[in-house]
Amino acid sequence: MKIGIIGAMGEEVAKLIARVENPANSEIAKSVFTAGKLAGQDVVIVESGIGKVNAALAAQVLVDKFGVDCIINCGVAGAIDNRLNIGDIVLSEDTVQHDMDTSYFGDPVGIIPRMKESYFKGDKKLIKVASDVCHEVNPEISIYSGRIASGDQFISDSDKKKWLSANFHAMCAEMEGAAVAQAAWLNDTPFLIIRAISDKADGSAVMDYGEFEKKAIEHTDKLVMGMLERL
Ligand code: ADE
């Protein structure tokens, strides 16, 4: 099995890339894809860049050029569900694009017109493995599976946060997951989006963001390594 791993920002995948054995780098579509062995698995890891377009492109390259069997997208997110604390993990039961809006034509926001699916479901086996491993490697935090809402916006406003909760029952918001999910679904490729909470998506704790983000990434890093050992 070959596993594709996408992080939007360098810091979200830097430690994973640094551990790859016999790394082979290829630059495709201005992103560097690192192929090699990690925890005994064949992996291809890429920093995709931020936002849905970058993420979807990286996923398609992983499928087309590297023939990956599944895709894991790890990174940070803002909490929409108030139960979530900084550092907690959310696994994608499903994903939605909160900025997909053809409500002018009567569609609910989030629905992708003329597609059979709009809420792409994370792979059940990957969710189970991630959940089991997370309890072991990150025992101090809570882990949830739920809906991840993605859009090309950093959410930092409490009214927008309430809207995301009311409209989508989203657990967290970020900027790539639903795009990876859609690309994976179009290619019949199982996927999992993993997000650790770096902020409350309401503009609070701006001063601490960097520190919270670092902590959150430590949790996804441990989780992905643990998953690779288990898969
Ligand atoms: N990634 C981390 N926090 C986020 C937020 N509040 N909105 C969108 N993406 C994020």
PDB file of C-alpha atoms in Angstrom, residues 18 31 75 81 85 110 125 184 225:
ATOM      1  CA  ALA A  18      12.517  14.784   7.784  1.00  0.00           C
ATOM      2  CA  SER A  31       5.139  21.507  -5.131  1.00  0.00           C
ATOM      3  CA  GLY A  75      -3.093  19.982   9.702  1.00  0.00           C
ATOM      4  CA  ASP A  81     -18.016  23.077  18.096  1.00  0.00           C
ATOM      5  CA  ASN A  85     -10.238  22.597  23.147  1.00  0.00           C
ATOM      6  CA  GLY A 110     -22.496  23.682   0.605  1.00  0.00           C
ATOM      7  CA  LYS A 125     -11.149   1.962   8.372  1.00  0.00           C
ATOM      8  CA  ALA A 184     -10.178  11.654  -3.554  1.00  0.00           C
ATOM      9  CA  MET A 225       3.313   8.286  12.730  1.00  0.00           C
TER      10      MET A 225
END
